[in-house]
Short mmCIF file of C-alpha atoms in Angstrom, two decimals:
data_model
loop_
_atom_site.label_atom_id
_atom_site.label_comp_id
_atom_site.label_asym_id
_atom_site.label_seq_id
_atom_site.Cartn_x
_atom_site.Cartn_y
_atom_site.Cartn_z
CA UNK A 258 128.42 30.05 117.76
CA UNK A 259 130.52 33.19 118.27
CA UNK A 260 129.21 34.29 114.95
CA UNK A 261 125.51 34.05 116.04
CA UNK A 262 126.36 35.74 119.25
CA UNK A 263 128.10 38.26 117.29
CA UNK A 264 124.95 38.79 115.01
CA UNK A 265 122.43 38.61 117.80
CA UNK A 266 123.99 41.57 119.44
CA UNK A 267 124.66 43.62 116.24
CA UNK A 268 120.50 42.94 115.79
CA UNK A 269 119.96 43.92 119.32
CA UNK A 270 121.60 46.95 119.21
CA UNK A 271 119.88 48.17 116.14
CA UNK A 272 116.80 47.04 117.57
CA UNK A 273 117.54 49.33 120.87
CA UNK A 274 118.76 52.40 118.19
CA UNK A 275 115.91 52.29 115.88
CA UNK A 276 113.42 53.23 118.71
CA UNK A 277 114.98 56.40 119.73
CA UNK A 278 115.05 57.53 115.95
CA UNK A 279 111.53 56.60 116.09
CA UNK A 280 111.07 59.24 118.66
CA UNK A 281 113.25 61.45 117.49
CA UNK A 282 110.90 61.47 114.35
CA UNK A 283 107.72 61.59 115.89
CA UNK A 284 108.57 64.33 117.71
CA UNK A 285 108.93 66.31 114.93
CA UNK A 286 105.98 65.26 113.74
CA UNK A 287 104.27 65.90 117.23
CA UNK A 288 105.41 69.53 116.73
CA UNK A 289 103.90 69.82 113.70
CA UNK A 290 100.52 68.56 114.42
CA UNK A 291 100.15 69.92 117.98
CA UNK A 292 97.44 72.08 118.20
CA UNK A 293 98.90 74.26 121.04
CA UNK A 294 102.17 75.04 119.27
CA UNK A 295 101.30 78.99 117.57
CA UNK A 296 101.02 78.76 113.19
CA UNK A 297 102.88 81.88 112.09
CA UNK A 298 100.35 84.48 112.42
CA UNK A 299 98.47 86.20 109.50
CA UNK A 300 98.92 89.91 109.86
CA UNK A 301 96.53 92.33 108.51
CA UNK A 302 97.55 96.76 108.07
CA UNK A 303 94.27 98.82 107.90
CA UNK A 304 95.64 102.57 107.51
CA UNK A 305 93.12 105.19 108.98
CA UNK A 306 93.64 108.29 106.20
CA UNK A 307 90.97 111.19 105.04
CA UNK A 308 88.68 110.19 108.35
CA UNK A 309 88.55 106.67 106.78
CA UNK A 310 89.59 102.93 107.62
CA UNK A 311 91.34 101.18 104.72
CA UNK A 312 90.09 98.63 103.60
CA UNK A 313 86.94 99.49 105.59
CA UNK A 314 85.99 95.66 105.51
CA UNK A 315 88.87 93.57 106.69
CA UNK A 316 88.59 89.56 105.81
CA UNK A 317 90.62 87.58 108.30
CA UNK A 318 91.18 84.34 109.87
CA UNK A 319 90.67 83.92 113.98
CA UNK A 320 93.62 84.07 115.63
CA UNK A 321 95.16 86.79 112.66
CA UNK A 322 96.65 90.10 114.06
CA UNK A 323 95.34 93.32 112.76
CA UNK A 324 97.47 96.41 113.13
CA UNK A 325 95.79 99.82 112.56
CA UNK A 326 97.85 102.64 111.60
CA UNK A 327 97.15 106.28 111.81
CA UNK A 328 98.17 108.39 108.41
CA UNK A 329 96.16 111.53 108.93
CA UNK A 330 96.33 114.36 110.12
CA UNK A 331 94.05 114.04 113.16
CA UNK A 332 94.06 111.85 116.21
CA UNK A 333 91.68 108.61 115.93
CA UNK A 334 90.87 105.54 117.85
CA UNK A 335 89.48 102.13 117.37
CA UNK A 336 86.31 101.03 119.11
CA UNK A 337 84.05 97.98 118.92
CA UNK A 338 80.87 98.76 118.10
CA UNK A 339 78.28 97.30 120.00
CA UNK A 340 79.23 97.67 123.03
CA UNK A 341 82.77 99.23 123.12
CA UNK A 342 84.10 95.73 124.19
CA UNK A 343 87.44 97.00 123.47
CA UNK A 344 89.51 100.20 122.37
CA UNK A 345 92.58 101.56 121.82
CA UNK A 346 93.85 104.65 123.24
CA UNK A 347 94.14 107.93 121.28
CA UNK A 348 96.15 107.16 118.34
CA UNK A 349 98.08 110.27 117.22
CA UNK A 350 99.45 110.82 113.59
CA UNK A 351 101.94 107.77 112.63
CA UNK A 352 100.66 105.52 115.96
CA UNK A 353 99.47 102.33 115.66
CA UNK A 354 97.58 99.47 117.53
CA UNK A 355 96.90 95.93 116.93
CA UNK A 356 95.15 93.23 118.39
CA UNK A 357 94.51 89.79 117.47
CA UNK A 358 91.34 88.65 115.74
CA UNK A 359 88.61 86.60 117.81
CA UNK A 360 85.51 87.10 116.19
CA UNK A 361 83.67 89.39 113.30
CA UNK A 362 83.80 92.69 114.78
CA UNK A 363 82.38 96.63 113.59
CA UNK A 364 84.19 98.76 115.11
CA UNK A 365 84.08 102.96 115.12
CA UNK A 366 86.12 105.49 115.74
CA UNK A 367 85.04 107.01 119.62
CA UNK A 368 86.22 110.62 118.54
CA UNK A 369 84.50 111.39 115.22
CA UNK A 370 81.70 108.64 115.41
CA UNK A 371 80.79 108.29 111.91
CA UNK A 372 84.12 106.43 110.82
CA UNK A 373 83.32 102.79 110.98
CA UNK A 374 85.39 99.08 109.98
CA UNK A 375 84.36 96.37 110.12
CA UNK A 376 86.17 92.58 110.54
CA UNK A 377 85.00 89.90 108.92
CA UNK A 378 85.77 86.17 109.83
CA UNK A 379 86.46 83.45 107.41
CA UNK A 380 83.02 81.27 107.80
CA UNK A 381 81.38 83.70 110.24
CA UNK A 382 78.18 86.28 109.04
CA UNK A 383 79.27 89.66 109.03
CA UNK A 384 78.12 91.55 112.25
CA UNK A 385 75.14 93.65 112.01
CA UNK A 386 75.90 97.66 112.62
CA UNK A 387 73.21 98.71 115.53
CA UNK A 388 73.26 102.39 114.98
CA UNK A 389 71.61 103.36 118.34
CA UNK A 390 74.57 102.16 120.26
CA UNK A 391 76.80 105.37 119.44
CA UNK A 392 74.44 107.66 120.17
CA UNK A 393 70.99 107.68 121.58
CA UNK A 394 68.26 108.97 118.85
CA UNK A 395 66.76 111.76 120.66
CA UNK A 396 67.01 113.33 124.09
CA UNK B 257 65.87 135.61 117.07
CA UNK B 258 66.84 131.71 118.11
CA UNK B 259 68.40 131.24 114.98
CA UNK B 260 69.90 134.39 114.12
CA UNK B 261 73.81 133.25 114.74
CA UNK B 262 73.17 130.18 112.76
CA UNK B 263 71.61 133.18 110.00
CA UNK B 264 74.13 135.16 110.08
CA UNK B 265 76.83 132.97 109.77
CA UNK B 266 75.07 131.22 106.65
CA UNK B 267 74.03 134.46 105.31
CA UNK B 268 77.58 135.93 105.73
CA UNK B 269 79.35 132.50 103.77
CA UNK B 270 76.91 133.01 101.11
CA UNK B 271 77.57 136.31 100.45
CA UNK B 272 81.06 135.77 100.79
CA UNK B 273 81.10 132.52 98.34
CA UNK B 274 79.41 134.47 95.46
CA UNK B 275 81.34 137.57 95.93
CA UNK B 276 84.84 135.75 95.47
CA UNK B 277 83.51 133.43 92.96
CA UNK B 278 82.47 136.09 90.53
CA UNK B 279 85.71 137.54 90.82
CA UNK B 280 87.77 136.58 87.24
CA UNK B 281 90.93 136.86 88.89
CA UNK B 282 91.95 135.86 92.32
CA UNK B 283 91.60 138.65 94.99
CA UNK B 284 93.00 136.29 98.13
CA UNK B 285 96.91 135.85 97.72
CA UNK B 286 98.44 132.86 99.86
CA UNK B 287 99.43 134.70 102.76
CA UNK B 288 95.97 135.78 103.27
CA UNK B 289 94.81 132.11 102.09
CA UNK B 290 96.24 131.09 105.08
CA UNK B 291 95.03 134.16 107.08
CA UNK B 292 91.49 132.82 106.79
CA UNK B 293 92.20 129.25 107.09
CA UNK B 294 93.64 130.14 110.13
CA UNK B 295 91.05 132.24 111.64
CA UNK B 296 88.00 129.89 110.27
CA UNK B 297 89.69 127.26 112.48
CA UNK B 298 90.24 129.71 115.45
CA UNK B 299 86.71 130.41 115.27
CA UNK B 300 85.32 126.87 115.13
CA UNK B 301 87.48 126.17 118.33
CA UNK B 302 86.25 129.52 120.46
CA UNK B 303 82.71 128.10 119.78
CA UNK B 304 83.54 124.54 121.34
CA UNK B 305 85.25 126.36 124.35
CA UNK B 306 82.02 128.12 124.80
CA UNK B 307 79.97 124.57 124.80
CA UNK B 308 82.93 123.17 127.22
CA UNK B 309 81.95 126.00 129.97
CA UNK B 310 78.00 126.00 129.18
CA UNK B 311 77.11 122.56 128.26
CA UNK B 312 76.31 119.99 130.40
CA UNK B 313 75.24 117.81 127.18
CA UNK B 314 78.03 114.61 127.37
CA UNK B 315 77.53 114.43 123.45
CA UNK B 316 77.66 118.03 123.22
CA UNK B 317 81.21 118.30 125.17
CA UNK B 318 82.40 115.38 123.40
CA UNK B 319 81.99 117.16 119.59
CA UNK B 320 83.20 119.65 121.02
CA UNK B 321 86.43 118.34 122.51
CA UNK B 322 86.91 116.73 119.14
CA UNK B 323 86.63 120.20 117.12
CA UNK B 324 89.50 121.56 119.64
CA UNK B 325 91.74 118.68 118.63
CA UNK B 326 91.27 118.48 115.40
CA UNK B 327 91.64 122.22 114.45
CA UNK B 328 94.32 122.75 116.99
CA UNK B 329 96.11 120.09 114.98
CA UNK B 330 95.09 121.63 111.76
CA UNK B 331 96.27 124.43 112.73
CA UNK B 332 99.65 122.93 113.93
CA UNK B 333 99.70 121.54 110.59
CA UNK B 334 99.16 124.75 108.79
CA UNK B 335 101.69 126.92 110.67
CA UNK B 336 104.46 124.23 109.99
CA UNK B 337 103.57 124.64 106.65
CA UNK B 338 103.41 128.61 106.07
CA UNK B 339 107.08 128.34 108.40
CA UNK B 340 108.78 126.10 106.10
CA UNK B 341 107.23 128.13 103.27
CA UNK B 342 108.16 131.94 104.27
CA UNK B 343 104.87 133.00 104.52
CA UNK B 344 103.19 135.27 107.05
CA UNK B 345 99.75 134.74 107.04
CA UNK B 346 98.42 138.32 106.52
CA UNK B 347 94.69 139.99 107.57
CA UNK B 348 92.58 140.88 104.64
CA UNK B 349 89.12 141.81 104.72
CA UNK B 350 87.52 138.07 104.37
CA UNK B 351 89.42 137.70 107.60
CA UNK B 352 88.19 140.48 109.40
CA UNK B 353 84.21 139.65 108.01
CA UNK B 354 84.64 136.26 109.37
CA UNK B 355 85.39 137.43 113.04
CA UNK B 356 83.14 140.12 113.02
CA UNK B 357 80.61 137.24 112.28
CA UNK B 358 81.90 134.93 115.07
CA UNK B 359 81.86 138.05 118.32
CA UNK B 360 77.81 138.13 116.64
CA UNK B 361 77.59 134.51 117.44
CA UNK B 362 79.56 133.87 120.18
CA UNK B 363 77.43 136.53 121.81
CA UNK B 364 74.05 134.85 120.61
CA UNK B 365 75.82 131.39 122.19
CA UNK B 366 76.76 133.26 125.33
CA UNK B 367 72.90 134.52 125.63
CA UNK B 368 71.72 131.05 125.78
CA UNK B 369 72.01 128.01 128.48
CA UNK B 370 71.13 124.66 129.22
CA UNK B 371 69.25 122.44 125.98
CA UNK B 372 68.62 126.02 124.14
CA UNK B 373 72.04 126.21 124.55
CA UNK B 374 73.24 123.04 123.14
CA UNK B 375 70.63 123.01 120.07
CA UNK B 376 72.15 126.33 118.50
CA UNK B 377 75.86 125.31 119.14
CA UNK B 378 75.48 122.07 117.18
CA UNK B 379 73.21 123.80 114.85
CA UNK B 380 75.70 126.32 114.38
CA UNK B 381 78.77 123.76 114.26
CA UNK B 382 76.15 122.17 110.84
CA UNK B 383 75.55 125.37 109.29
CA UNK B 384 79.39 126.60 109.98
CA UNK B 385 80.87 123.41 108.80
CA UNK B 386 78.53 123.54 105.61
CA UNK B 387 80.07 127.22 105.20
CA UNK B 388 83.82 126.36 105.61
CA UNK B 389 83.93 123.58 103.00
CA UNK B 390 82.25 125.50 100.93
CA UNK B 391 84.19 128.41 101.24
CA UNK B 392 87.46 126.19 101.37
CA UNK B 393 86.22 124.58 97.95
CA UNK B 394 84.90 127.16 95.86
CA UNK B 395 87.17 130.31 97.17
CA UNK B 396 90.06 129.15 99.17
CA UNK B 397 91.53 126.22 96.94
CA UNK B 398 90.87 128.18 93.38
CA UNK B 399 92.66 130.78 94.77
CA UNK B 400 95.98 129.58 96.14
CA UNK B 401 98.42 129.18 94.39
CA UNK B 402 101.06 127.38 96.33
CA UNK B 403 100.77 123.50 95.60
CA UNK B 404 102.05 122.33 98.91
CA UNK B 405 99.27 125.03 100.56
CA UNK B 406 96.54 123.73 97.79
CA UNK B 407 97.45 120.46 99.33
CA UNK B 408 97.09 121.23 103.46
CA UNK B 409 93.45 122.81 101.96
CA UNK B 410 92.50 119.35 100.48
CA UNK B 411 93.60 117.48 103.39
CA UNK B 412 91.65 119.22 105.55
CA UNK B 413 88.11 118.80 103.93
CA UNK B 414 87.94 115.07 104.58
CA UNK B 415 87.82 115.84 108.49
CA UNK B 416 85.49 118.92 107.91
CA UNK B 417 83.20 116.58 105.98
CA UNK B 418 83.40 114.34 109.11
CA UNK B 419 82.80 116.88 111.67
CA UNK B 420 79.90 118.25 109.47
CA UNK B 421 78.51 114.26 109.70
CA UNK B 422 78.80 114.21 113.15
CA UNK B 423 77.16 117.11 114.28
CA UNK B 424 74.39 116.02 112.16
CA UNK B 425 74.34 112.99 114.27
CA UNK B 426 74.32 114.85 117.11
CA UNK B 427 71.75 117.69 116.11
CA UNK B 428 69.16 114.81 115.34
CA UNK B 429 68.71 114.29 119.41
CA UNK B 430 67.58 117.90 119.78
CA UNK B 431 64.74 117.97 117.57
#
């Protein structure tokens, strides 16, 4: 009798144990497949030398950050395109700026207007250029 | 007579160009190298403080904030350079031609005002740009012999192509 006692408890007690395991598990594996909890982040270097954007056409994943560095000799920004959603500030020789990718984006450079980039999302069509929205055509 | 800075300033780089490139052996030594490169930037920004006081063009002022920067950081560049080198840039004659050549057109630019104004700077700015790297190309490069100066020279031309793009752009809305 004191036997089946004895067993009952040991099996109640493992019982009780195995449960908080359990959780101890799945909460691992609820970090790993929550959505909210940040995937180490892709980061992209696009170095702006010779009045040029390198690579010119970046390929990136939303949610990727994308540093731009300035190597020459002048001061450059980076402005979107279409209509100059978002810039950085001046960038003088050896600054950088980064932001994180949200959508296929051309962007320009606001001081010498002919420098463009252009980001390019995995599974998105590349953004079309609209030339008139630098500068108007005539006056 | 509307044109006649933007004439004179081609007509004077042409000249210039095939003088110095029919010459066998160099006739610009790197001190005076860096004599014109300094004064062909010098110019370029006296022009754009001209537009700054007369303009009232937004694209206008912007170029020519833009050519300020960018040759006052040339510049910065190239007087590092000639410092760490030893050398004093020194006056020549191709110096001298090229700012007797800019009083002519600064004085044409100071003649003018509002949209007559702003069509023969940024003309100007395309036929001076079209000049410089041409000059810088076929006379200045050839001729120096420095490598680290030869260097500053090719560096340069990528933003001097740019600046010739852009007031392209710009010279399109004033025809």
């Amino acid at each position: 009798m004191m036997f089946f006692f004895g067993c009952c408890f040991i099996c109640l007690m493992f019982q009780c144990s195995s449960p908080s395991k359990d959780k101890d598990d799945s909460s691992d594996d609820y970090e790993i497949a929550d959505p909210q909890q940040p995937k180490e982040q892709a980061v992209h270097t696009i170095e702006i030398k010779q009045m040029k954007f390198s690579p010119e056409t970046l390929n990136a994943k939303k949610g990727d950050k994308v540093i731009w560095v300035n190597a020459d000799i002048v001061e450059h920004d980076v402005t979107e395109l279409s209509r100059k959603e978002w810039a950085s500030s001046k960038l003088a020789t050896g600054a950088s700026w980064s932001m994180t990718v949200t959508k296929s984006e051309v962007y320009f450079c606001n001081l010498h207007v002919v420098m463009r980039g252009k980001i390019v999302v995995e599974g998105e069509d590349p953004p079309n250029v609209v030339e008139s929205s630098i500068i108007p055509v005539c006056r | 007579m509307k044109k006649l800075c933007i004439v004179l300033t081609s007509v004077f780089f042409i000249g210039l160009i095939g003088s110095l490139s029919a010459q066998e052996n160099p006739k610009l030594s790197d001190a005076e190298v860096a004599s014109v490169a300094v004064v062909a930037n010098q110019i370029d920004i006296a022009y754009a403080e001209i537009a700054k006081e007369k303009s009232k063009d937004a694209e206008i002022v912007k170029f020519a904030d833009t050519m300020i920067r960018d040759h006052n950081s040339v510049l910065g560049q190239a007087s590092a350079l000639v410092k760490k080198l030893g050398v004093t840039p020194k006056d020549n004659a191709v110096s001298q031609q090229l700012l007797a050549g800019a009083d002519k057109t600064k004085k044409s630019l100071r003649s003018k005002s509002g949209k007559a104004f702003d069509k023969d700077y940024i003309d100007n700015e395309v036929s001076y740009h079209k000049a410089v790297i041409s000059t810088v190309e076929k006379v200045l490069i050839p001729e120096t012999e420095n490598q680290e100066l030869k260097d500053l020279l090719q560096g340069i031309l990528p933003a001097l192509n740019t600046h010739l793009s852009h007031a392209e752009m710009v010279q399109k809305m004033f025809k």
